[in-house]
Coordinates of C-alpha atoms and ligand atoms in Angstrom, one line a residue:
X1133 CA -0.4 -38.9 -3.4
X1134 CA -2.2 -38.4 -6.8
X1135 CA -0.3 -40.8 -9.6
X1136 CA 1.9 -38.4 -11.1
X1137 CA 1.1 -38.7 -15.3
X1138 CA 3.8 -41.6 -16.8
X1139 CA 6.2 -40.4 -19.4
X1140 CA 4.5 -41.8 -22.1
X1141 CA 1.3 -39.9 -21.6
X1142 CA 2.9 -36.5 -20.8
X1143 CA 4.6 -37.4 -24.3
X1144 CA 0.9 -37.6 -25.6
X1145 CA -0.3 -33.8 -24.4
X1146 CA 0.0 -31.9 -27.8
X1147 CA 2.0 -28.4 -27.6
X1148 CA -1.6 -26.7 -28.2
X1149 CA -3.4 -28.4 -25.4
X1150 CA -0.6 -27.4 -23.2
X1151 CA -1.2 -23.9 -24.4
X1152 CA -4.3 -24.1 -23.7
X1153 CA -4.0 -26.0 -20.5
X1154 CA -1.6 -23.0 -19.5
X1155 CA -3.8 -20.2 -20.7
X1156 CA -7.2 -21.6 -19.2
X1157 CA -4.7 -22.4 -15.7
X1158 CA -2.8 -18.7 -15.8
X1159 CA -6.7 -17.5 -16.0
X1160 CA -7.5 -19.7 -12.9
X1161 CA -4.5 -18.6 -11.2
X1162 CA -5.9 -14.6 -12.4
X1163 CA -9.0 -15.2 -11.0
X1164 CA -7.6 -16.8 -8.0
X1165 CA -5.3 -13.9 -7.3
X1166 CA -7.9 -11.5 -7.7
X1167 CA -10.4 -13.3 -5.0
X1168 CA -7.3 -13.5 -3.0
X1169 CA -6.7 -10.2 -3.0
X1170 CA -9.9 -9.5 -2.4
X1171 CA -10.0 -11.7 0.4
X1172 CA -7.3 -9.8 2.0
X1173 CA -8.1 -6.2 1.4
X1174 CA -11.6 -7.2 2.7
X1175 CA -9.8 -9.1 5.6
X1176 CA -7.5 -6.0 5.9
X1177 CA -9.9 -3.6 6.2
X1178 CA -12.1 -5.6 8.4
X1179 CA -9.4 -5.9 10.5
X1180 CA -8.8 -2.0 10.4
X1181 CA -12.4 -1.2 10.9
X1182 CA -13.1 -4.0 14.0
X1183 CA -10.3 -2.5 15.5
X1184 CA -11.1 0.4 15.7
X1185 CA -14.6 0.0 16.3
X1186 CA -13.0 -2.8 19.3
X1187 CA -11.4 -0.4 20.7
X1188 CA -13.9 2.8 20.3
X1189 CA -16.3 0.9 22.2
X1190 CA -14.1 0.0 25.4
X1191 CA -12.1 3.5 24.6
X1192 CA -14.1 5.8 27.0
X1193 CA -13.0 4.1 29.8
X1194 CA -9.7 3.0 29.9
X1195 CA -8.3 5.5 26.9
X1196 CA -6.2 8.6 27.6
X1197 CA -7.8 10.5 30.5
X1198 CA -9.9 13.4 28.6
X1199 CA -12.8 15.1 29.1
X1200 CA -15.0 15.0 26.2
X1201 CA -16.9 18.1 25.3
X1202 CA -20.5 17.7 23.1
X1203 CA -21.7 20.6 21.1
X1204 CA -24.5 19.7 23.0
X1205 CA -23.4 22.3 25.5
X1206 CA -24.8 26.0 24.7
X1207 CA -21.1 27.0 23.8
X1208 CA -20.4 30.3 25.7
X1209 CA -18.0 31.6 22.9
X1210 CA -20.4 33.5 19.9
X1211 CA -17.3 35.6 18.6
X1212 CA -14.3 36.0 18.4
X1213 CA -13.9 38.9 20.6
X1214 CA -15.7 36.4 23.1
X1215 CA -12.1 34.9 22.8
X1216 CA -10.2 37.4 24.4
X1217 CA -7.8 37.3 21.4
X1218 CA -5.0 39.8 21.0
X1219 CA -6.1 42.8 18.5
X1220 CA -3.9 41.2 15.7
X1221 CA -5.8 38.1 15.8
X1222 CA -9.0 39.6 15.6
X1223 CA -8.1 41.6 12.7
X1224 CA -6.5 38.6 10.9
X1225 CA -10.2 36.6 11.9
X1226 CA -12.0 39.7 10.0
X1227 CA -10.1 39.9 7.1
X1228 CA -10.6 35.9 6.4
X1229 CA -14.2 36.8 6.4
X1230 CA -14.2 34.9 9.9
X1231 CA -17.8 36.2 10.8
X1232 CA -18.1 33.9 14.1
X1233 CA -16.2 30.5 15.2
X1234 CA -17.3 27.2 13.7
X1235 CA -18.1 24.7 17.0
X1236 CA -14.8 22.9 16.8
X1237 CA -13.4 26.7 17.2
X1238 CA -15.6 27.7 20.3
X1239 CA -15.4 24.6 21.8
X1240 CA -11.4 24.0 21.3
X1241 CA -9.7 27.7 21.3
X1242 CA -10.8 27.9 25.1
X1243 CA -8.3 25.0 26.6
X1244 CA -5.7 25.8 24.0
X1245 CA -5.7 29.5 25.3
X1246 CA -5.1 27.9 28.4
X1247 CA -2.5 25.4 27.5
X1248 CA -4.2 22.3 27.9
X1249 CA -3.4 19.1 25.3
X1250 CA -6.1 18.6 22.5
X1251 CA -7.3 15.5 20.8
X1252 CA -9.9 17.4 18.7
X1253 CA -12.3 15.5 16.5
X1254 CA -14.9 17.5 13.9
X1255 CA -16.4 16.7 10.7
X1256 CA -14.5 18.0 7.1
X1257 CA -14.5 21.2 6.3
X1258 CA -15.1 22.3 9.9
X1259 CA -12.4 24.4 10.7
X1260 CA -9.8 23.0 12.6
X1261 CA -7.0 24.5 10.9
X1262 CA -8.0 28.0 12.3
X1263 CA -8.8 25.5 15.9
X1264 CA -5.3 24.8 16.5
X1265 CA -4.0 27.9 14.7
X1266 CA -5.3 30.3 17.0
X1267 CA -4.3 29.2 20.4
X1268 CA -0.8 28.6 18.9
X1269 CA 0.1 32.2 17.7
X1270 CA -2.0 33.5 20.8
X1271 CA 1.1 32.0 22.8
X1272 CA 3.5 33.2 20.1
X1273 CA 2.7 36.4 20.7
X1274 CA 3.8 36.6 24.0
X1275 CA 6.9 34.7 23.5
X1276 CA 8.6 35.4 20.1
X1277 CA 10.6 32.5 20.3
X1278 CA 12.0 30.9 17.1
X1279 CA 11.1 27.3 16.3
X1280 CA 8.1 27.6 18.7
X1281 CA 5.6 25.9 17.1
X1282 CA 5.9 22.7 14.4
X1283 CA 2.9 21.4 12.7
X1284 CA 3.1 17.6 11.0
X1285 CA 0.9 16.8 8.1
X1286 CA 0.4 13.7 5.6
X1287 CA 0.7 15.0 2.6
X1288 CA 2.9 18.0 0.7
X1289 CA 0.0 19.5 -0.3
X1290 CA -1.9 19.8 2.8
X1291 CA 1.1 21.3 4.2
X1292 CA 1.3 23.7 1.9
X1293 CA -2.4 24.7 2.7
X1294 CA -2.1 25.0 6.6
X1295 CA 1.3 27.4 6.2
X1296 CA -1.4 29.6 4.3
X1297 CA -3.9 29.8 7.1
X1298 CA -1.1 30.4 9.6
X1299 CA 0.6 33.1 7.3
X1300 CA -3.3 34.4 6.8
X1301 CA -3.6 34.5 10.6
X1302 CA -0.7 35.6 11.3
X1303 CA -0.3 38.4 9.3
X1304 CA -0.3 41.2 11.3
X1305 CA 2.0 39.8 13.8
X1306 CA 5.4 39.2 11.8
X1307 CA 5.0 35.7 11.8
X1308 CA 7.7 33.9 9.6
X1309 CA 6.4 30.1 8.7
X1310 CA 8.0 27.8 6.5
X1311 CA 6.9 24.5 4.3
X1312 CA 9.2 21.4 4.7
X1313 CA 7.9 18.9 2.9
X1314 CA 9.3 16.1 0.5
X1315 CA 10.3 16.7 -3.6
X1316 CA 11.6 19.8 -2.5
X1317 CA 15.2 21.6 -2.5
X1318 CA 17.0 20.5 0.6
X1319 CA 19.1 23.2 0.6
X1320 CA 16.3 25.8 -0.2
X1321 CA 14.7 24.9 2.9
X1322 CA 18.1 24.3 5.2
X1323 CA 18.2 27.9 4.7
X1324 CA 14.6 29.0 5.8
X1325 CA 15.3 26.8 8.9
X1326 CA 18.5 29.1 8.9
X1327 CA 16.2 32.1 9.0
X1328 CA 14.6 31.0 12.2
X1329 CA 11.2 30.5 11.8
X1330 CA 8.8 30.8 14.4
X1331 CA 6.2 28.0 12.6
X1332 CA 7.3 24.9 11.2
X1333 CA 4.7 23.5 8.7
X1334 CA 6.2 19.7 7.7
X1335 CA 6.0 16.5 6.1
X1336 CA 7.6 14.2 8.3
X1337 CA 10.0 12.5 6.2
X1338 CA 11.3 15.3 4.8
X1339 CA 11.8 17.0 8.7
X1340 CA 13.2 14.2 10.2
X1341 CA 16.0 14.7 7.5
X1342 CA 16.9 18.1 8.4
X1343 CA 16.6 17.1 12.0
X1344 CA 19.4 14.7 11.1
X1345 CA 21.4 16.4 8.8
X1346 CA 20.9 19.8 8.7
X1347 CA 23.5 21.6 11.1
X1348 CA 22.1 24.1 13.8
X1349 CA 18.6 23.2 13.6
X1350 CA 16.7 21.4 16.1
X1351 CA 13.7 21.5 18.1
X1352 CA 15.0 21.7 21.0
X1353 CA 13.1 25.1 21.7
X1354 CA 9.8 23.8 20.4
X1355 CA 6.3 24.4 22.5
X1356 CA 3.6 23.3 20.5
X1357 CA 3.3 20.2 18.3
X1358 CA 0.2 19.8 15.7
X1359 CA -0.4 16.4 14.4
X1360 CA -3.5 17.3 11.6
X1361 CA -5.0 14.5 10.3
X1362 CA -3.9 12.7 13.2
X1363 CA -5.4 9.1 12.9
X1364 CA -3.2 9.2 9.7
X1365 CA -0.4 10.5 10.9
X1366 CA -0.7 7.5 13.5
X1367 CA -0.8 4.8 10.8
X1368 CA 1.9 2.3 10.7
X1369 CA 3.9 4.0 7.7
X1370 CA 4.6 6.9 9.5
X1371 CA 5.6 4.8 13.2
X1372 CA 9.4 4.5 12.5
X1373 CA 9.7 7.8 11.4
X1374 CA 7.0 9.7 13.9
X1375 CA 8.9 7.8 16.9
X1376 CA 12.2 9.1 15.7
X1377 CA 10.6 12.8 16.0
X1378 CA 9.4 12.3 19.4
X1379 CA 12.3 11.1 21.0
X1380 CA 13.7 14.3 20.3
X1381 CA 11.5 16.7 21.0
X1382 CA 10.8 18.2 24.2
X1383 CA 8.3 16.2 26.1
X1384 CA 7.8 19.6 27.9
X1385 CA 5.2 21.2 25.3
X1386 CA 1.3 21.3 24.0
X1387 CA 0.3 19.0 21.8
X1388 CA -2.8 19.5 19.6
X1389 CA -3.9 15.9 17.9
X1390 CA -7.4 17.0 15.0
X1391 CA -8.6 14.6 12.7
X1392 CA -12.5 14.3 10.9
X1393 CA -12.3 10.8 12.1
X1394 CA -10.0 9.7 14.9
X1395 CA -8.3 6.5 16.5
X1396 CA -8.9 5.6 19.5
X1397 CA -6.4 3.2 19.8
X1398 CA -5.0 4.0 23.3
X1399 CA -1.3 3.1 22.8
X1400 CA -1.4 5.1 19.1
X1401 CA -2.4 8.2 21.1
X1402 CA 0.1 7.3 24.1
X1403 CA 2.7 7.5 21.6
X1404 CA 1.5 10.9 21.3
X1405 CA 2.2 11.1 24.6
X1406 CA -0.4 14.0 25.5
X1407 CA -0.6 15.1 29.1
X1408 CA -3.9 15.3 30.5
X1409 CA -5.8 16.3 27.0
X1410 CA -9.2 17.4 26.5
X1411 CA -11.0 15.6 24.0
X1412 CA -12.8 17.9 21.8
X1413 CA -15.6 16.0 19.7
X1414 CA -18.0 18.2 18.0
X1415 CA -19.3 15.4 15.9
X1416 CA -19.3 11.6 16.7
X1417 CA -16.5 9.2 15.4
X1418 CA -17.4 9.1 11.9
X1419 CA -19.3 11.4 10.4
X1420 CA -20.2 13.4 7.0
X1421 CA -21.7 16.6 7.0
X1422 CA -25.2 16.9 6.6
X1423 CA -25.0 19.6 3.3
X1424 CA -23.6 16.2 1.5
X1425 CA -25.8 14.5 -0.8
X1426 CA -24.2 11.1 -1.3
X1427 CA -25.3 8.3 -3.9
X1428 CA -23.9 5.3 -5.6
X1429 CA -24.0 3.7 -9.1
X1430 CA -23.6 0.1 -9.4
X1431 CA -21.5 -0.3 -12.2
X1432 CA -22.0 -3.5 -14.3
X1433 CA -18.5 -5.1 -15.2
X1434 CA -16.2 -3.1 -18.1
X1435 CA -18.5 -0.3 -17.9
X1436 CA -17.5 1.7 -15.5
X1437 CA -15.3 4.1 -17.9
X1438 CA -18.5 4.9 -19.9
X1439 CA -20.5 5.7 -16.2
X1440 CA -17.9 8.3 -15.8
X1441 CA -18.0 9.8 -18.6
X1442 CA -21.8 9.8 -18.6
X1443 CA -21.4 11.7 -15.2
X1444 CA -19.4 14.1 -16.4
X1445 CA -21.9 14.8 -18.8
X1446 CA -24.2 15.3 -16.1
X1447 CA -22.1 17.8 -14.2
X1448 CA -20.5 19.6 -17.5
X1449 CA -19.0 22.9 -15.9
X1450 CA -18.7 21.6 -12.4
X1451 CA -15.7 21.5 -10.4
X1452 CA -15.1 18.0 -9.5
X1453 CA -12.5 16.0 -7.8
X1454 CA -12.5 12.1 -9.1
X1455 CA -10.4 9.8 -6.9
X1456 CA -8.8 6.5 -7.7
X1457 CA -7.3 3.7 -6.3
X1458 CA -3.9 4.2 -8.1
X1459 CA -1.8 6.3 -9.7
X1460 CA -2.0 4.3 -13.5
X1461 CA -6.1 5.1 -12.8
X1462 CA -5.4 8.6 -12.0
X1463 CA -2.9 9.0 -15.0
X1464 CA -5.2 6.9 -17.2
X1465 CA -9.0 8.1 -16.4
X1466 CA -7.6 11.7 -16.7
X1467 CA -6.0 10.9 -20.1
X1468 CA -9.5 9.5 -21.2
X1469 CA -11.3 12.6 -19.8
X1470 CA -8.9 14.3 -21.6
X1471 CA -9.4 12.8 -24.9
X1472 CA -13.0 12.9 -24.6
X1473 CA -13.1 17.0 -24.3
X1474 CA -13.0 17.0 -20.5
X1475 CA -10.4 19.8 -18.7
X1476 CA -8.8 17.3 -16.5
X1477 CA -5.9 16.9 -14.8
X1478 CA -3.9 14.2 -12.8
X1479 CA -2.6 14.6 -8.9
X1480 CA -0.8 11.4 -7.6
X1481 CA 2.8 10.4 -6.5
X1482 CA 4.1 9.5 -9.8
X1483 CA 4.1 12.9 -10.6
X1484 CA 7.4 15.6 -9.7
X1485 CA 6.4 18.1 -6.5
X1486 CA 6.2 20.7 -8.9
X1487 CA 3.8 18.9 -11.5
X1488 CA 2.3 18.4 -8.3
X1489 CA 1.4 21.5 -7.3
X1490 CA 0.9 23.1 -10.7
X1491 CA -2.1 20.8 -11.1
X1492 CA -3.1 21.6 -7.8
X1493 CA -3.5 25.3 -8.1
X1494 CA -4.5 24.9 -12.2
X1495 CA -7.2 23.0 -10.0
X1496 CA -8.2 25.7 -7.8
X1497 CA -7.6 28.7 -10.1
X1498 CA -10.8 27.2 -12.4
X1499 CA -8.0 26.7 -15.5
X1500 CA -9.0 23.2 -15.6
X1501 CA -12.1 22.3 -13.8
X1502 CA -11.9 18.0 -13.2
X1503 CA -9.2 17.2 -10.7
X1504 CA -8.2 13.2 -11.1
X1505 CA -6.6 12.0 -8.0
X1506 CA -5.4 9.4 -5.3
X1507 CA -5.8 9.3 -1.6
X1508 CA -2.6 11.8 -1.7
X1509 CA -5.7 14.4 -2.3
X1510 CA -8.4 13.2 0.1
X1511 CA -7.5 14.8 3.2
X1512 CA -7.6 18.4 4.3
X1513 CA -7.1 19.8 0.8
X1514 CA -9.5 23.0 1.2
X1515 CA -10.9 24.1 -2.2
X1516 CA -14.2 25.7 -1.3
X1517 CA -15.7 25.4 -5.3
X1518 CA -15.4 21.7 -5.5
X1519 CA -19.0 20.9 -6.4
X1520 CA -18.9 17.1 -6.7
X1521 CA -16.4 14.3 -5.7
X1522 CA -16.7 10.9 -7.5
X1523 CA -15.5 7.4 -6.1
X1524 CA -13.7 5.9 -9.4
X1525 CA -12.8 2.9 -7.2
X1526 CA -14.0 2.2 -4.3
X1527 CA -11.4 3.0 -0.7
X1528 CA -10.9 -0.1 1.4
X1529 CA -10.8 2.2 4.4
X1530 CA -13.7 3.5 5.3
X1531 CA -12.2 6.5 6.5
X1532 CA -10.4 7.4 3.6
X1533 CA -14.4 7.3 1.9
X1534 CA -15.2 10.6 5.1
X1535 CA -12.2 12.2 3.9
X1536 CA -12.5 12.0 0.3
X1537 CA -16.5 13.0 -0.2
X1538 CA -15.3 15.9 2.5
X1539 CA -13.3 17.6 -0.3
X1540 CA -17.1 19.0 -1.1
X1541 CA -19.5 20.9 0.9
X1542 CA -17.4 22.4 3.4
X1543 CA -18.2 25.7 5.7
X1544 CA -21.4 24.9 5.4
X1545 CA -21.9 24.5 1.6
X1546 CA -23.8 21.9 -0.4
X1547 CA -22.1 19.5 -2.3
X1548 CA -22.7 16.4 -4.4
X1549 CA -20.9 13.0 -3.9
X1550 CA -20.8 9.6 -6.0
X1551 CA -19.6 6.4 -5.6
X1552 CA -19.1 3.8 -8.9
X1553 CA -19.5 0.6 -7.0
X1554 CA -19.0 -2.8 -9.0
X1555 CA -19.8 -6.3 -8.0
X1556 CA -16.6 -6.7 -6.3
X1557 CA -16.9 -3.5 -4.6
X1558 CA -20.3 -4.7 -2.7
X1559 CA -18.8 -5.5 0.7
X1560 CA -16.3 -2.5 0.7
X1561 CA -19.7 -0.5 0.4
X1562 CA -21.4 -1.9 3.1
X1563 CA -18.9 -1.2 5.4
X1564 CA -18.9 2.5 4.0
X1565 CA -22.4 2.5 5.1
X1566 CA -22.2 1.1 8.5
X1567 CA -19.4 3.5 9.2
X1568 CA -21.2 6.7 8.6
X1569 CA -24.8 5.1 9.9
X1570 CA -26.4 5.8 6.5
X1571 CA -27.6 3.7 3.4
X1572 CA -26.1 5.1 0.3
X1573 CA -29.2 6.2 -2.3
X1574 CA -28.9 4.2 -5.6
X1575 CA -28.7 6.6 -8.5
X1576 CA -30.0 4.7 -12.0
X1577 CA -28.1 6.1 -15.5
X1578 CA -30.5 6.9 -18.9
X1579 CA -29.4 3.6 -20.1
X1580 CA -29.9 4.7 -23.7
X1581 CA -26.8 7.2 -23.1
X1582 CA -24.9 4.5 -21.9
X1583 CA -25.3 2.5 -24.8
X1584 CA -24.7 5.4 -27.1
X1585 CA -21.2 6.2 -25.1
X1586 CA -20.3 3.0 -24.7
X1587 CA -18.3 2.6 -28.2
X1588 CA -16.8 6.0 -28.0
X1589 CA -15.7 5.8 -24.5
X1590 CA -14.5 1.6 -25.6
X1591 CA -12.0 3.1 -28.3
X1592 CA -11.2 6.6 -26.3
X1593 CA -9.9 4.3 -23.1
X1594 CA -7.4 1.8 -25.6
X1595 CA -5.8 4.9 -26.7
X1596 CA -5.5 6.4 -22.6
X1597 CA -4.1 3.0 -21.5
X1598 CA -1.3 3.2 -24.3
X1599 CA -0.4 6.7 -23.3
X1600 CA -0.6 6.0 -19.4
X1601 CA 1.8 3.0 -20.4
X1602 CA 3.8 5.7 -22.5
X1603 CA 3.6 7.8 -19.1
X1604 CA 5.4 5.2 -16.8
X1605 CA 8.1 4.0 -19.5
X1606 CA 9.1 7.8 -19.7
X1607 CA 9.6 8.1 -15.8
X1608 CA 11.1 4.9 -14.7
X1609 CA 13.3 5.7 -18.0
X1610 CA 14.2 8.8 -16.1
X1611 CA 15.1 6.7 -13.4
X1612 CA 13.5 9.2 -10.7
X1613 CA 15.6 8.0 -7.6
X1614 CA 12.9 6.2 -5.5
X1615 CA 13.1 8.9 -2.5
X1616 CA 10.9 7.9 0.3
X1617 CA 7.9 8.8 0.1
X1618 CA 6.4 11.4 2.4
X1619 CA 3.2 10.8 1.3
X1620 CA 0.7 8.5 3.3
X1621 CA -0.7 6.8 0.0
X1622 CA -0.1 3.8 0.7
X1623 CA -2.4 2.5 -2.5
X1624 CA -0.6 4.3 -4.8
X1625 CA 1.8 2.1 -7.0
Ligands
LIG2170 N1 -14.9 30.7 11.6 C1 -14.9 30.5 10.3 N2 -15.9 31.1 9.6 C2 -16.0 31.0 8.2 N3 -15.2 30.1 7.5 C3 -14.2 29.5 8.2 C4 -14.0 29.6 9.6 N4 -13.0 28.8 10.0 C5 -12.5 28.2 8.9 N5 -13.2 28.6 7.8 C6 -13.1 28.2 6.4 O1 -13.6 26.8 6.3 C7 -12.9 26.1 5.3 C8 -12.5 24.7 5.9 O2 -11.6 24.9 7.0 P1 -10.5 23.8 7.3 O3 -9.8 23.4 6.0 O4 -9.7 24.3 8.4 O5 -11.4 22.6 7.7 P2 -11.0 21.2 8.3 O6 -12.0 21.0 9.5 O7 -9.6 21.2 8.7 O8 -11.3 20.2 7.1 P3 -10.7 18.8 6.9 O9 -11.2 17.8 8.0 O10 -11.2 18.4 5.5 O11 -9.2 19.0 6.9 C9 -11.7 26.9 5.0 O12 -11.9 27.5 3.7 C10 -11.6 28.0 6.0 O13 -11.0 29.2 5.6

């Protein structure tokens, strides 16, 4: 045991050197945190990653009992009207601009016409909305049953986004589809559930409360359940809440599981319980589409406010989605946009549903033309003019990285993606690359721009950290009851 110091020479240590014993020690204990943390979202996503990778490799065999389809197979299916669909369909296909089905469409549509289980796995922007869409209102058709089919999503705004493609699809057909989601009216929506809806498009949070509280409905008639985004949906924030759904819905139904990049984690998909599903993989388990052009930056220490803004130089006029760790970034590196001439606008959690969705569709109408988010925006959100994503910060989950550069080059289009990576972002970026089997091209900045924003950008980000600080008073001052959270952000703070 280390002599503890004797009274008399504690008495000695002056009142400065203890300052400056604690200030030098609370920037040890800073530094110490921050390698911790460090440690452990490496450790965590290592974990994550191993995991899945574990059980990927011994998946084949002893996983749920599929049947795995490759595009590799000349796909018999070259139209729609190869489909057999009902007329209504067919003219709902046509007047999306639908010319033929993408490969997750040909290859899936088929065993959901005849009512087998899905686990359906493509890359972004590949169409599986329309994948599981199809079959569903196919069977909806014939049946006209109310609360026939319920779709879960992630995130509010992805729900949002599939009820369009169903009401799109199901346009000539009479189809009546509601959004439950979080942030909105309860009542609003008790009475569209009142109305009896044929499609359910839902957060599930926000469902499990009206399955609890609101009287006369239920899902006791329901045939179909979607789980989009699946592997997220399957996450441990969602477990207490997804197993309270599935203990009381009818295990007597089809169930459609599509993700971009999917677990294989037999007991997450048993608790799925699928019967007999056919695994649909059009690509392999992680991949981005080939239309992508992905980079990196390394971004030397305090700089990497003045690399963004030098990109958005680059890429003036662009629509481009920027996505951050956190909500203060979000608020923050859109405030310093902002402030240097930039249309931007936030999207994160710390926002009200309807500031929400007003900066979404500001964001897709072309009124503002730099969309600053979280992960709350990196999957499924279908904006077909994004022309460039940029990683702020760097996702600890490699997945979260397919999603996010996916907002870009969909259907086939070209799209740009970059990734700000800084010395403590290395590892995270190596795992990014193993993932999707691809070395990241560097991209070098005109240094002499650099230098010349530095300053500007210095002084514009002070003033976007006082206002983001301004920001946060205002709504904890509002003293927004802490609802739960239906989001799956779980880096937001
Ligand atoms: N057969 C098709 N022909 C042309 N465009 C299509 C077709 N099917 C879907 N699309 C369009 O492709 C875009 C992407 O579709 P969708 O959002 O369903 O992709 P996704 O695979 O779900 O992507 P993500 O994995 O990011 O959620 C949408 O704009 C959709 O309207």
């Amino acid at each position: 045991m280390a002599p503890s110091i004797s009274g008399k020479v504690k008495k000695k240590i002056s009142k400065a050197e203890k300052k400056e014993t604690a200030s030098s020690l609370a920037e040890k204990i800073k530094k110490k945190a921050l390698l911790e943390r460090q440690k452990s979202e490496k450790s965590k996503s290592k974990d994550q990653n191993n995991q899945d990778q574990d059980a990927s490799n011994s998946q084949s065999k002893n996983s749920v009992e599929t049947v795995d389809v490759e595009e590799s197979q000349e796909s018999k299916i070259n139209s729609f009207a190869d489909l057999k669909l009902i007329p209504e369909l067919l003219e709902a296909c046509q007047g999306m601009k639908f010319d033929k089905p993408t490969p997750i469409q040909a290859e899936a549509i088929p065993y959901g016409l005849e009512g087998r289980d899905i686990i359906g796995l493509a890359q972004t922007g590949s169409g599986k909305t329309a994948a599981f869409s199809i079959p569903i209102l196919q069977a909806l058709w014939h049946a006209q049953t109310p609360y026939f089919a319920c779709v879960l999503a992630p995130t509010r705004e992805l729900a949002y986004q599939i009820r369009e493609t169903f009401d799109a699809l199901g346009s000539g057909m009479g189809l009546r589809c509601v959004t439950i989601v979080g942030g909105m009216d309860m009542m609003d929506q008790a009475r569209d559930l009142m109305r009896k809806p044929h499609v359910i498009v839902a957060t599930p949070g926000r469902l499990m409360d009206h399955l609890e509280h609101t009287k006369g409905f239920s899902l006791r008639a329901l045939k179909f359940l979607v789980m989009d985004e699946a592997d997220r949906l399957l996450d441990m924030e969602f477990g207490p809440v997804l197993d309270k759904i599935f203990k009381i819905i009818p295990r007597e139904r089809t169930t459609y599981l599509f993700s971009a990049t999917m677990t294989s984690k037999i007991e997450k998909l048993q608790r799925a319980s699928l019967t007999n599903p056919v695994r649909v993989a059009v690509s392999n388990k992680y991949s981005t589409v080939d239309t992508l052009i992905q980079t990196l930056m390394v971004v030397p220490e305090g700089y990497k406010n003045t690399y963004l803004i030098y990109l958005l130089n680059e890429f003036v006029g662009k629509s481009i989605i920027i996505f951050t760790r956190t909500c203060a970034h979000a608020q923050r590196t859109a405030l310093l946009s902002r402030l240097l001439g930039f249309s931007a606008i936030p999207l994160h959690g710390q926002l009200t549903q309807s500031q929400r969705l007003g900066a979404l569709n500001k964001f897709k109408a072309g009124d503002r033309n730099i969309l600053v988010a979280t992960d709350v925006a990196a999957r499924g959100l279908d904006i077909p003019s994004v022309d460039v994503v940029i990683n702020y910060d760097i996702p600890t989950d490699s997945k979260a990285y397919i999603h996010r550069v996916g907002r870009t080059a969909r259907a086939g289009r070209s799209g740009k993606s970059i990734s700000l990576v800084t010395q403590y972002d290395l590892e995270l970026i190596l795992r990014i690359e193993d993932v999707i089997d691809m070395k990241l091209p560097k991209e070098v900045p005109d240094r002499d721009i650099i230098v010349s924003l530095h300053e500007t950008v210095d002084k514009a980000t002070a003033e976007a950290i006082r206002e983001t600080k301004e920001f946060q008073e205002n709504r904890s001052n509002k003293g927004r009851k802490k609802g739960r959270r239906d989001d799956a952000d779980r880096e937001e703070r």
